[in-house]
Short mmCIF file of C-alpha atoms in Angstrom, two decimals:
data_model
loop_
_atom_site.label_atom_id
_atom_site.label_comp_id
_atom_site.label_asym_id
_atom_site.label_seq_id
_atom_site.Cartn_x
_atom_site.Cartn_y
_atom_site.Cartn_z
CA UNK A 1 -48.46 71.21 18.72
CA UNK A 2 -51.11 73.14 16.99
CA UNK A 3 -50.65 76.38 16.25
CA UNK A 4 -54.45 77.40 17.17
CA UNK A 5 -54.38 80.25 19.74
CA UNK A 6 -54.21 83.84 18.95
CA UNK A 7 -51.29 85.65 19.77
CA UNK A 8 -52.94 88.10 22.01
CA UNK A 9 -53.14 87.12 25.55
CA UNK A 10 -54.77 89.21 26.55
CA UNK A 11 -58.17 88.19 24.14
CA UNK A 12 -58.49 85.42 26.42
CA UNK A 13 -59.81 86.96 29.23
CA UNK A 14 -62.15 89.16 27.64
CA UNK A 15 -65.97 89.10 29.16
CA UNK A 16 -68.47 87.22 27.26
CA UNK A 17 -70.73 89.50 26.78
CA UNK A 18 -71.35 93.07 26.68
CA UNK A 19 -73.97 95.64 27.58
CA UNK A 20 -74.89 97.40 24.99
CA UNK A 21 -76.39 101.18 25.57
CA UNK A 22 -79.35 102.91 23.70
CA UNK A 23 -76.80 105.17 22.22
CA UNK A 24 -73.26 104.47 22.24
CA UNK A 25 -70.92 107.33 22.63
CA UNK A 26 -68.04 105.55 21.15
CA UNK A 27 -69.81 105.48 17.46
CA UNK A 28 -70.56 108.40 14.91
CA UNK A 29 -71.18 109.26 11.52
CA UNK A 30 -70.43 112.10 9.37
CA UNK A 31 -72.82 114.60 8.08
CA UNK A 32 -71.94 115.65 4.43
CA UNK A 33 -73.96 118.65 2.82
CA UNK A 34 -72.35 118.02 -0.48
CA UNK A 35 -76.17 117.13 -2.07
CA UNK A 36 -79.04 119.23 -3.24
CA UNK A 37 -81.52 116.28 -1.65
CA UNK A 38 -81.11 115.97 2.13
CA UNK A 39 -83.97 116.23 4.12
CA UNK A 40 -84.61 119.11 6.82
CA UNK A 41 -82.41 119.13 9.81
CA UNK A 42 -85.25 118.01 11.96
CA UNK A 43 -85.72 114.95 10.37
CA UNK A 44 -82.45 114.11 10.57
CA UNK A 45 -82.27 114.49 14.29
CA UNK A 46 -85.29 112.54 14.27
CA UNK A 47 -83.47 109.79 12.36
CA UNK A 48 -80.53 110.34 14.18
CA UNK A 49 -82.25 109.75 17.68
CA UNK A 50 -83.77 106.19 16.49
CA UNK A 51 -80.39 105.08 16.07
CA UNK A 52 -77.75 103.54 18.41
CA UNK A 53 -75.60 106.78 17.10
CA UNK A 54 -73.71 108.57 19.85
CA UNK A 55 -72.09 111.65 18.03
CA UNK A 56 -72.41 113.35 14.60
CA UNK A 57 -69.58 115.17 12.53
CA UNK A 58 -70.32 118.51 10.61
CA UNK A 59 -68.16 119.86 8.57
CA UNK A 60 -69.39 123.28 9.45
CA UNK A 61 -71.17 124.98 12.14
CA UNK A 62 -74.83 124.97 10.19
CA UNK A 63 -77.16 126.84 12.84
CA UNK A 64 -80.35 124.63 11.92
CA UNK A 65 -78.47 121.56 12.35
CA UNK A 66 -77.05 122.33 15.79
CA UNK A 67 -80.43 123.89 17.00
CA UNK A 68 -82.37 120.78 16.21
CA UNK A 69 -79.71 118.73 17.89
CA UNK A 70 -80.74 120.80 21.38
CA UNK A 71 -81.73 118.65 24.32
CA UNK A 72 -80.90 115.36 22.20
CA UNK A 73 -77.76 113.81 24.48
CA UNK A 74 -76.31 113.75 20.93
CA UNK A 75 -72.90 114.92 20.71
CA UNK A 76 -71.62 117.24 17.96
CA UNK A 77 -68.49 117.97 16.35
CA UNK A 78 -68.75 121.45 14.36
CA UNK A 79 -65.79 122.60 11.91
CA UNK A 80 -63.76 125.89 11.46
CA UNK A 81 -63.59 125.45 7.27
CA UNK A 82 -60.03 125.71 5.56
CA UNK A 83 -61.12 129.22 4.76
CA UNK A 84 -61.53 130.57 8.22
CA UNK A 85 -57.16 129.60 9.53
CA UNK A 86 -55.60 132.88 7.93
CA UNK A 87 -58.21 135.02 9.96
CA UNK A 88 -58.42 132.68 13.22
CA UNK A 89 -54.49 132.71 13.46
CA UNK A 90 -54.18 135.87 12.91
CA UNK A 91 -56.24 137.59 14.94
CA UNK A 92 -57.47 136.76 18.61
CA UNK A 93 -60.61 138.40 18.52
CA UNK A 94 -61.65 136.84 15.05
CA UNK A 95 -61.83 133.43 17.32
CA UNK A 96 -63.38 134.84 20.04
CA UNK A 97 -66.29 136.20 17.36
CA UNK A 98 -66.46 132.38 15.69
CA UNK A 99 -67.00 131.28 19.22
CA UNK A 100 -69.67 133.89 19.81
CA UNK A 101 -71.64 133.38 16.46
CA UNK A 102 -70.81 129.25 16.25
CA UNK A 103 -70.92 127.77 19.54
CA UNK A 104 -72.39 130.29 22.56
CA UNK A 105 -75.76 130.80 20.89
CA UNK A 106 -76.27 126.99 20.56
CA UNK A 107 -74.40 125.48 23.85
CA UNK A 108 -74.98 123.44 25.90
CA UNK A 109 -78.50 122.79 25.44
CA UNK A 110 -76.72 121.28 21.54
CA UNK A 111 -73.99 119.22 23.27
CA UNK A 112 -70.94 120.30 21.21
CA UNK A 113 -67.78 118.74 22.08
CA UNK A 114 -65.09 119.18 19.79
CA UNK A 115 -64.21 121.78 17.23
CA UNK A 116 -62.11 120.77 14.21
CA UNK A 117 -60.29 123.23 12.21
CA UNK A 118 -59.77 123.26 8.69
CA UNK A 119 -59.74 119.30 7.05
CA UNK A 120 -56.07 117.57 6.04
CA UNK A 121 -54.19 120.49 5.74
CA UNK A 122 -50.79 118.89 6.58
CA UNK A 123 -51.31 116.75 3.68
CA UNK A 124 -52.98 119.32 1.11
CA UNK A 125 -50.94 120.17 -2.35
CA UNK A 126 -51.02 123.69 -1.29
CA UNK A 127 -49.39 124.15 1.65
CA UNK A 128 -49.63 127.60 2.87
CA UNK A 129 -52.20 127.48 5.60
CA UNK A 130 -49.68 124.78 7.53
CA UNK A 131 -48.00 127.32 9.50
CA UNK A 132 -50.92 128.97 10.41
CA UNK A 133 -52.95 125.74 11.69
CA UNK A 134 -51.32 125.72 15.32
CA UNK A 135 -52.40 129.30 16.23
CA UNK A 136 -55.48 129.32 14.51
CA UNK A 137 -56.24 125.85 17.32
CA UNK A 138 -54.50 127.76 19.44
CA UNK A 139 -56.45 130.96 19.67
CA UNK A 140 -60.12 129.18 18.75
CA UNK A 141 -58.83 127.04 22.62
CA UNK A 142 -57.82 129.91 23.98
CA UNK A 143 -61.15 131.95 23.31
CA UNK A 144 -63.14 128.92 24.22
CA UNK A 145 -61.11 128.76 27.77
CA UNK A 146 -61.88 132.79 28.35
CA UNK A 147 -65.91 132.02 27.77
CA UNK A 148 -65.64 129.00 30.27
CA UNK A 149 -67.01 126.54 27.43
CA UNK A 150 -65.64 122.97 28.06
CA UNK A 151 -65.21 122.19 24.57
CA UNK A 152 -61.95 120.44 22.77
CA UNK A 153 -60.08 122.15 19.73
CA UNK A 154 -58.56 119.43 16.99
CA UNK A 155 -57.44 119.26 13.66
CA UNK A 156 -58.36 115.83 11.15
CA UNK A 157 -55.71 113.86 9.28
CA UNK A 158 -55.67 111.70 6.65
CA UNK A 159 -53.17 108.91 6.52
CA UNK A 160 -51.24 110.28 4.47
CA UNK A 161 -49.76 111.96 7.44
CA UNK A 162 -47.66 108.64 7.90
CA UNK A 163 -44.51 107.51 5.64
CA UNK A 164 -44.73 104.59 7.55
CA UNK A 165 -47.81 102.03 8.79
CA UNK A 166 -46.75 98.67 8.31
CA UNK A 167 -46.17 96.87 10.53
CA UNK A 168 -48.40 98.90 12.91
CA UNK A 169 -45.28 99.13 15.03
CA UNK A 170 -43.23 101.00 12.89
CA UNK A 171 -45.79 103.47 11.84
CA UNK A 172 -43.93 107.26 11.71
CA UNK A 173 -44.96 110.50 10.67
CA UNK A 174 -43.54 112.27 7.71
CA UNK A 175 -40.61 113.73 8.76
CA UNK A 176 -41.24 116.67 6.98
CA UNK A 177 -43.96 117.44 9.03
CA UNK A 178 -42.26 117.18 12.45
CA UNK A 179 -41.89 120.74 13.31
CA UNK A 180 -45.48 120.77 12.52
CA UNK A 181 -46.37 118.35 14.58
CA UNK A 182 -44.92 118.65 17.44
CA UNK A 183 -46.44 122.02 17.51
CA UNK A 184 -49.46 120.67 17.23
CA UNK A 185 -49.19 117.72 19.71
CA UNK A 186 -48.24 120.00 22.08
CA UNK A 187 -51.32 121.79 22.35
CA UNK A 188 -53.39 118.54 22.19
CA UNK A 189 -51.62 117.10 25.29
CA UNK A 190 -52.05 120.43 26.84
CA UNK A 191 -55.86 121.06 26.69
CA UNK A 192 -56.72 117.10 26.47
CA UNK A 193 -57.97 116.98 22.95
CA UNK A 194 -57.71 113.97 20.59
CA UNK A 195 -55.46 113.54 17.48
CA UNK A 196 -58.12 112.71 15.02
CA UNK A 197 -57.42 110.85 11.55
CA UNK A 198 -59.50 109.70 8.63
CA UNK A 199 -58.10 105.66 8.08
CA UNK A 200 -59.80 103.83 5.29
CA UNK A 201 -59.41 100.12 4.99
CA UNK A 202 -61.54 100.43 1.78
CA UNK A 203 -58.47 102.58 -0.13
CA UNK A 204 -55.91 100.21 1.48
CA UNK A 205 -58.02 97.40 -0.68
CA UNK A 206 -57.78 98.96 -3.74
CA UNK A 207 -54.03 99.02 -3.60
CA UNK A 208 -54.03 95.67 -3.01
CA UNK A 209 -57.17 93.68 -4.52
CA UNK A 210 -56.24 90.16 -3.05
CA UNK A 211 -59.08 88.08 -1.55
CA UNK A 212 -57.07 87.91 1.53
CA UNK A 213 -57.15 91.39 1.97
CA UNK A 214 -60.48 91.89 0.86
CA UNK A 215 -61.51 89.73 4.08
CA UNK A 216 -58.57 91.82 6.31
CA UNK A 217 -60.73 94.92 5.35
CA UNK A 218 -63.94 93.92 5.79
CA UNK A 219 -63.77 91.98 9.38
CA UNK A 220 -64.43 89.14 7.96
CA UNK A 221 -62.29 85.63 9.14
CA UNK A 222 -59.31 85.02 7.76
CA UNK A 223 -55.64 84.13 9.00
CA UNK A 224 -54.46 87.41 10.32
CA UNK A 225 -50.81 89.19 9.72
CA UNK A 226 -48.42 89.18 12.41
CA UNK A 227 -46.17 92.02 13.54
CA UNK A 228 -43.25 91.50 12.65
CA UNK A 229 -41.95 94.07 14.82
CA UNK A 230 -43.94 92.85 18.31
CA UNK A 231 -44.97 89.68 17.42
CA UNK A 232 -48.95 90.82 17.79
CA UNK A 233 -51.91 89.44 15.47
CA UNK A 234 -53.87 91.73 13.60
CA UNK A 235 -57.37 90.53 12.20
CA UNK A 236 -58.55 93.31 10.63
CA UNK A 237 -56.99 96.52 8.77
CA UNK A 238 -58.83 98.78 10.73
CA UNK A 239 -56.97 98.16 13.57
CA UNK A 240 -53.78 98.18 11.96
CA UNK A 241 -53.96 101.28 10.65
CA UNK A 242 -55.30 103.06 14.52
CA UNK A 243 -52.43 101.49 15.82
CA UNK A 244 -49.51 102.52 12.96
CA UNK A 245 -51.51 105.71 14.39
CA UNK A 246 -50.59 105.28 17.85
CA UNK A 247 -47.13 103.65 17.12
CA UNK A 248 -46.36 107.38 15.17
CA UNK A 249 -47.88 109.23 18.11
CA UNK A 250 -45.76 107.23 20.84
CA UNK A 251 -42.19 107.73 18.47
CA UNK A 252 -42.63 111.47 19.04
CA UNK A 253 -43.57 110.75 22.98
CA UNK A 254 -47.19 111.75 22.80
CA UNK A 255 -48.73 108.18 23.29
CA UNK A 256 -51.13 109.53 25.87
CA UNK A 257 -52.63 111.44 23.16
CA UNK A 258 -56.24 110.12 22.39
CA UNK A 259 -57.00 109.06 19.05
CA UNK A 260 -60.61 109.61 17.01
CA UNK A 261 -61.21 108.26 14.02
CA UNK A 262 -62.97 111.14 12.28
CA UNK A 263 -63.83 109.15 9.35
CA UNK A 264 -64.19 105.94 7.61
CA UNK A 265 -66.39 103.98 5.68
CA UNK A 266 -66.96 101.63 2.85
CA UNK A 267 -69.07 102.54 -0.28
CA UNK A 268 -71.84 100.94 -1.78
CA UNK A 269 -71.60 101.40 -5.54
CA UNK A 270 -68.79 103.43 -7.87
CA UNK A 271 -67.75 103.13 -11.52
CA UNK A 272 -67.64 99.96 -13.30
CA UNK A 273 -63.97 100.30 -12.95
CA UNK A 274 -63.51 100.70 -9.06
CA UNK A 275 -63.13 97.77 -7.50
CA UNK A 276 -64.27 97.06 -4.05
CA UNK A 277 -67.44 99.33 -3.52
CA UNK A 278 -70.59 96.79 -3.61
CA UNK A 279 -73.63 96.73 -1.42
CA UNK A 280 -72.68 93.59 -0.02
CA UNK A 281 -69.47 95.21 1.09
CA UNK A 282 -70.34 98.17 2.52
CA UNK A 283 -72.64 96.06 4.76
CA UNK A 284 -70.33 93.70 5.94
CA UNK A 285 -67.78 96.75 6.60
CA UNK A 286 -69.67 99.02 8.60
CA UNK A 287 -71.55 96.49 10.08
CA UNK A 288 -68.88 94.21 11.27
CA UNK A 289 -67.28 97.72 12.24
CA UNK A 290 -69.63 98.41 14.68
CA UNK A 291 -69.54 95.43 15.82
CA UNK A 292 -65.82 95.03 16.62
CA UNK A 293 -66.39 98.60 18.69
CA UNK A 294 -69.26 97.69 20.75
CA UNK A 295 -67.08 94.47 21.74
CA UNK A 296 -64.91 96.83 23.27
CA UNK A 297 -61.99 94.76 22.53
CA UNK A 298 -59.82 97.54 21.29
CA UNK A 299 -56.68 96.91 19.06
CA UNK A 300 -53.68 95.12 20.20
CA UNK A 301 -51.71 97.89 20.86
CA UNK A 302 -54.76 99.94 22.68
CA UNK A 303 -56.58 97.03 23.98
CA UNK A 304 -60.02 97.18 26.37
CA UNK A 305 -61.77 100.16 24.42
CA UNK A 306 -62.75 101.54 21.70
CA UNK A 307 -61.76 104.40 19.66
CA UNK A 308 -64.24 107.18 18.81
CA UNK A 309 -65.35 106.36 15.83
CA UNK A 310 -67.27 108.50 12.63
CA UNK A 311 -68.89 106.40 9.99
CA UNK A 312 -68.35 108.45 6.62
CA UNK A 313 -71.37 109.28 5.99
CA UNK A 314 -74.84 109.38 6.85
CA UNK A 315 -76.40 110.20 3.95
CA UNK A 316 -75.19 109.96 0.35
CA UNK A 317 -73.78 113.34 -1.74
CA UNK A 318 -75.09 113.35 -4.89
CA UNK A 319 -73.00 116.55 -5.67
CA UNK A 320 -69.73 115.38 -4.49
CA UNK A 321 -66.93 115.36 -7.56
CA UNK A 322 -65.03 112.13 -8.11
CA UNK A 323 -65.37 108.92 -9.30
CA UNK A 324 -68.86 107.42 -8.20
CA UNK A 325 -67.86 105.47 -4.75
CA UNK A 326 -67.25 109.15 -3.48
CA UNK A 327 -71.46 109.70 -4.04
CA UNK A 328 -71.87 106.71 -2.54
CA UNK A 329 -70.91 106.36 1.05
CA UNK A 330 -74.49 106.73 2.84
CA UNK A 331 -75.71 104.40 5.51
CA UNK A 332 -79.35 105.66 5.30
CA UNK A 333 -81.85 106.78 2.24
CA UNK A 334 -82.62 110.76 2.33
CA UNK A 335 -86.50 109.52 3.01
CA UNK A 336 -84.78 108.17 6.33
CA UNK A 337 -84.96 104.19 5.42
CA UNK A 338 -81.63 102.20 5.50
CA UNK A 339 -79.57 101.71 2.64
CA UNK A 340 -79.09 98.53 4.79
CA UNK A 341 -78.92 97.14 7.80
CA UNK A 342 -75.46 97.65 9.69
CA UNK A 343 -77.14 97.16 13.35
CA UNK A 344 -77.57 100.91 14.06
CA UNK A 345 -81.42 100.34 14.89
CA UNK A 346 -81.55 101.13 18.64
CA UNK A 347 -83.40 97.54 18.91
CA UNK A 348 -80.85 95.94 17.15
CA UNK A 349 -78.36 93.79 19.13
CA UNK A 350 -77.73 91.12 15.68
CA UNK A 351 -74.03 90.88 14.70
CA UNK A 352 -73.53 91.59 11.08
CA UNK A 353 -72.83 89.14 8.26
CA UNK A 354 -69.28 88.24 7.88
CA UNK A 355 -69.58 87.02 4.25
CA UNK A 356 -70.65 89.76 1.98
CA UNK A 357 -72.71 87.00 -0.10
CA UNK A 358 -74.15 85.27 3.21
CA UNK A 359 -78.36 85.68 3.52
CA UNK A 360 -79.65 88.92 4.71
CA UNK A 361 -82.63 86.89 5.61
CA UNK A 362 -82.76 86.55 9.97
CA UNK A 363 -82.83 83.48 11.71
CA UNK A 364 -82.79 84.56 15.33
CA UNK A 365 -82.84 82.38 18.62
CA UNK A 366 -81.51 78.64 16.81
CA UNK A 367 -81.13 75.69 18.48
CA UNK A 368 -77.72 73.83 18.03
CA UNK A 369 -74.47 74.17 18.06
CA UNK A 370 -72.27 75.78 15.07
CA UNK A 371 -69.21 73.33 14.24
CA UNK A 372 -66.82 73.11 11.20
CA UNK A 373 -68.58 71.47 7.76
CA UNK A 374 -66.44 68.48 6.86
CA UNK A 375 -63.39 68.75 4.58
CA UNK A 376 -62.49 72.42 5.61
CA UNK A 377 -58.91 73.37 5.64
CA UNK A 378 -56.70 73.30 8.11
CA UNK A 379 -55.98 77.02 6.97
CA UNK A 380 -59.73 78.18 6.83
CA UNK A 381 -59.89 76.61 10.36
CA UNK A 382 -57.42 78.14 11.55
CA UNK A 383 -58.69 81.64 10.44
CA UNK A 384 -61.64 80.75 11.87
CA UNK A 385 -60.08 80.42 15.20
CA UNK A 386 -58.18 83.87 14.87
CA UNK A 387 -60.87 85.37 13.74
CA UNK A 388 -63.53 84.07 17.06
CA UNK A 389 -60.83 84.66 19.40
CA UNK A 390 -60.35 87.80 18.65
CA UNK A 391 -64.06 89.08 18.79
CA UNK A 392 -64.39 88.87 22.58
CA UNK A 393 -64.84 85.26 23.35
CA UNK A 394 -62.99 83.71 26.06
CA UNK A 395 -60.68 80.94 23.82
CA UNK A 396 -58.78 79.55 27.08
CA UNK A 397 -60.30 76.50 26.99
CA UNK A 398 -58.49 75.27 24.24
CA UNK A 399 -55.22 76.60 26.25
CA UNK A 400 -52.68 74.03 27.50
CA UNK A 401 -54.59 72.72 30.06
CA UNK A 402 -57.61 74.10 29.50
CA UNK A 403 -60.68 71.72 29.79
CA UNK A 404 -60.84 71.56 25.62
CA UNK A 405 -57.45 71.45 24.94
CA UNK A 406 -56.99 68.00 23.74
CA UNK A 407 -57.35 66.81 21.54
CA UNK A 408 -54.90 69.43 20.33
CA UNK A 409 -55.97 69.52 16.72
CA UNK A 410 -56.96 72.26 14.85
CA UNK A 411 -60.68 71.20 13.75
CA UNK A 412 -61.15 70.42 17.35
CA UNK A 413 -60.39 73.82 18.69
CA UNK A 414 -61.68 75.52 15.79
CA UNK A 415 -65.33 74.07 16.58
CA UNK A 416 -65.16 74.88 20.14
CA UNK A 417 -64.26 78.78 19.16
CA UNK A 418 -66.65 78.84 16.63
CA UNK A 419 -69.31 77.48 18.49
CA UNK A 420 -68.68 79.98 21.07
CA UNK A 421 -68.35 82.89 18.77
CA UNK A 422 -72.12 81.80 17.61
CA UNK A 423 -72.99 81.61 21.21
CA UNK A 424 -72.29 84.73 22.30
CA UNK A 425 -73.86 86.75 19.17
CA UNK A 426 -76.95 87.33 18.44
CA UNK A 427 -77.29 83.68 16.88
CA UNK A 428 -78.33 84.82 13.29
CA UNK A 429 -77.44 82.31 10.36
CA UNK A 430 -74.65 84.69 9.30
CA UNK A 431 -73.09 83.95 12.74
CA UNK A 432 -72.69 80.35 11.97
CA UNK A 433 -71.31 81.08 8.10
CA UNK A 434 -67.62 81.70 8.97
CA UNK A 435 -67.11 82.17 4.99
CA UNK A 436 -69.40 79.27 3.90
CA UNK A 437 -67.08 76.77 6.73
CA UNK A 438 -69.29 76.18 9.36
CA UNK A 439 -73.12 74.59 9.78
CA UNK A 440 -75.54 73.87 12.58
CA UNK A 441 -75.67 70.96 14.52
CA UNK A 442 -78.48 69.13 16.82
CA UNK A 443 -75.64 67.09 18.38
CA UNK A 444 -74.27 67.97 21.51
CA UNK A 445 -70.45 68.41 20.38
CA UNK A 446 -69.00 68.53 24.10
CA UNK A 447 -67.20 65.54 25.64
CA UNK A 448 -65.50 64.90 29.12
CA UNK A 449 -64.74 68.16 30.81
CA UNK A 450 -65.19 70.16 27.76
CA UNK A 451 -68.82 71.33 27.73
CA UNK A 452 -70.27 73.39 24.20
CA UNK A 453 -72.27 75.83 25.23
CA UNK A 454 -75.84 76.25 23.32
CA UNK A 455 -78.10 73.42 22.20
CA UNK A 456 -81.63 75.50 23.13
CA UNK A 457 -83.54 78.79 24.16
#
């Protein structure tokens, strides 16, 4: 029989379509101030407010920021810096003054909603602020509990947290940091606040340049990696490295914990000796990113939503230190134009390209039906199929017994999921590329029982 279904059942049942909201809560972007060119904090709520972008990430508690923020639905994350933990641990009333002079002036008319405090601190080379991270959280929750301000208290990650993420499954924390931790998990299950965590298929690429993984990371189709340890299929990196997340989270017995991705992101130039960051990249990353959350799909071990997510960054840093990918993360211009198009435009309901070198050029609303070109692989069909059935379609036709099961080949089922997969998007030539695979059809492909959708507007 041919192997053509994805391993996850549960895919098959998924809606074909989903509403999409003005703003989405469920995606956000960082706001670095590591430049000596961003534009005033007005325009950037201005910008900010045009897009489909739920939330925004500071890395401080800048006043003009949050003010201009007021009265714009858009949620905000302010941060305690590194700095402030030896004086928020220590002292109660030092965190009920940060709460006075950060977040009272400004709330709620600028909807904050979480508080982060300090950045990767478990995983820093100096290590003497760890012991003081839990009751500096501690004391910032308990001062915002005393002024009756409903606001969360976390701490970000890296993933360096982990000694252990593949297979998602087996993903641990450091033992080294389980005192820590379970400190600090403690306090997040008791006052409801997220474990938040910075994963970033783009550094998982550059340890491991194959093309295969190049597609992994960037959503685009390819065979998928199985589990080894639950049998699951895993299309994308992204979601394998949330879920070695959640795998960690549920060894120490805090599965319930939410997680929030607090960054990640894709760059879109470096030095002539980094490999990965590209335009073309970056584009098919974050845009194939938001994509795969406003599917709501999930990940196989969290399936049905989507994780609260922060796109790294909004604009670039042109004072950041590093090699030059780390200057080089922005999604928009500092004149407020796109660096490119990931789909953040509130009008914009097109699903990304899914070959970085596929046009940019639009060809909404066209007729026909998208089938496999002739003399494709077996293997590239197959990856094709993975890759459709696990972006919300419903693949149970080509089930046993479903209506387009047989013939039970692979090219068979592969052009019914593709087909579908172009059906249900926004029916842009890139939808119908499936890595250079697939073309468009006037011929009605559907025979017997098993009817193609598409064919007109």
């Amino acid at each position: 029989m041919a192997n053509t279904a994805p391993s996850l059942a549960i895919l098959l049942f998924l809606p074909l379509f989903f509403s999409l909201a003005n703003s989405q809560s469920f995606i956000g972007v960082n706001y670095g101030q590591v430049a000596d060119n961003l534009p005033p904090p007005d325009s950037t709520a201005a910008l900010l407010k045009s897009t489909s972008i739920g939330k925004v990430r500071l890395y401080g508690a800048d006043p003009a920021i949050i003010k201009a923020l007021a009265n714009s639905g858009i949620g905000i994350v302010i941060g305690a810096a590194n700095g402030d933990i030896p004086s928020l641990a220590s002292d109660p009333n030092a965190a009920t003054q940060w709460v006075n002079a950060n977040v009272l002036p400004y709330y709620p008319a600028s909807n904050i909603t979480l508080i982060t405090v300090g950045n990767e601190i478990l995983t820093l080379a100096d290590q003497s602020l760890v012991s003081q991270l839990v009751p500096a959280m501690r004391n910032l929750q308990n001062a915002l509990n005393a002024a009756s301000v409903k606001i969360k208290v976390s701490t970000v990650h890296s993933m360096a947290v982990l000694t252990q993420s593949d297979p998602p499954s087996s993903g641990l924390f450091n033992p080294a940091l389980q005192n820590t931790l379970k400190q600090l998990l403690a306090v997040l299950k008791d006052n409801k606040s997220p474990f938040t965590i910075n994963p970033y298929p783009f550094f998982a690429y550059q340890s491991d340049t194959r093309a295969e993984t190049l597609a992994f990371c960037l959503f685009q189709p390819n065979s998928g990696r199985v589990d080894s340890g639950n049998g699951k299929l895993y299309t994308n990196m992204f979601d394998a490295q949330v879920d070695a997340v959640h795998s960690a989270l549920s060894a120490m017995g805090f599965q319930d914990i939410e997680i929030v991705v607090a960054e990640t992101g894709w760059p879109s130039r470096g030095d002539s000796n980094e490999v990965g960051p590209s335009l073309e990249n970056a584009k098919a990353f974050n845009g194939n990113l938001i994509n795969h959350l406003r599917s709501l799909v999930g990940t196989p071990l969290m399936p049905g939503k989507s994780v609260d997510t922060y796109i790294f960054a909004l604009y670039d840093e042109d004072l950041k230190p590093g090699p030059g990918s780390e200057r080089a993360f922005g999604l928009f211009k500092t004149d407020g134009t796109m660096a490119y198009d990931a789909g953040l435009a509130k009008s914009s309901q097109q699903t990304p390209s899914t070959s970085p070198k596929t046009p940019v050029t639009p060809a909404p609303n066209t007729s026909g039906w998208c089938v496999p070109k002739a003399g494709v692989s077996d293997d590239q069909l197959q990856a094709n199929i993975d890759y459709a059935c696990s972006q919300g379609i419903d693949c149970g036709p080509i089930q046993p017994g479903g209506a387009c099961f047989e013939p039970n080949t692979v090219a068979s089922h592969a052009a019914f999921a593709m087909n579908l997969y172009y059906q249900t998007s926004a029916k842009n030539q890139w939808n119908c590329d499936f890595s250079q695979s697939a073309t468009l059809t006037s011929q009605n492909p559907s025979y017997n029982a098993c009817i193609y959708s598409g064919g007109g507007n």
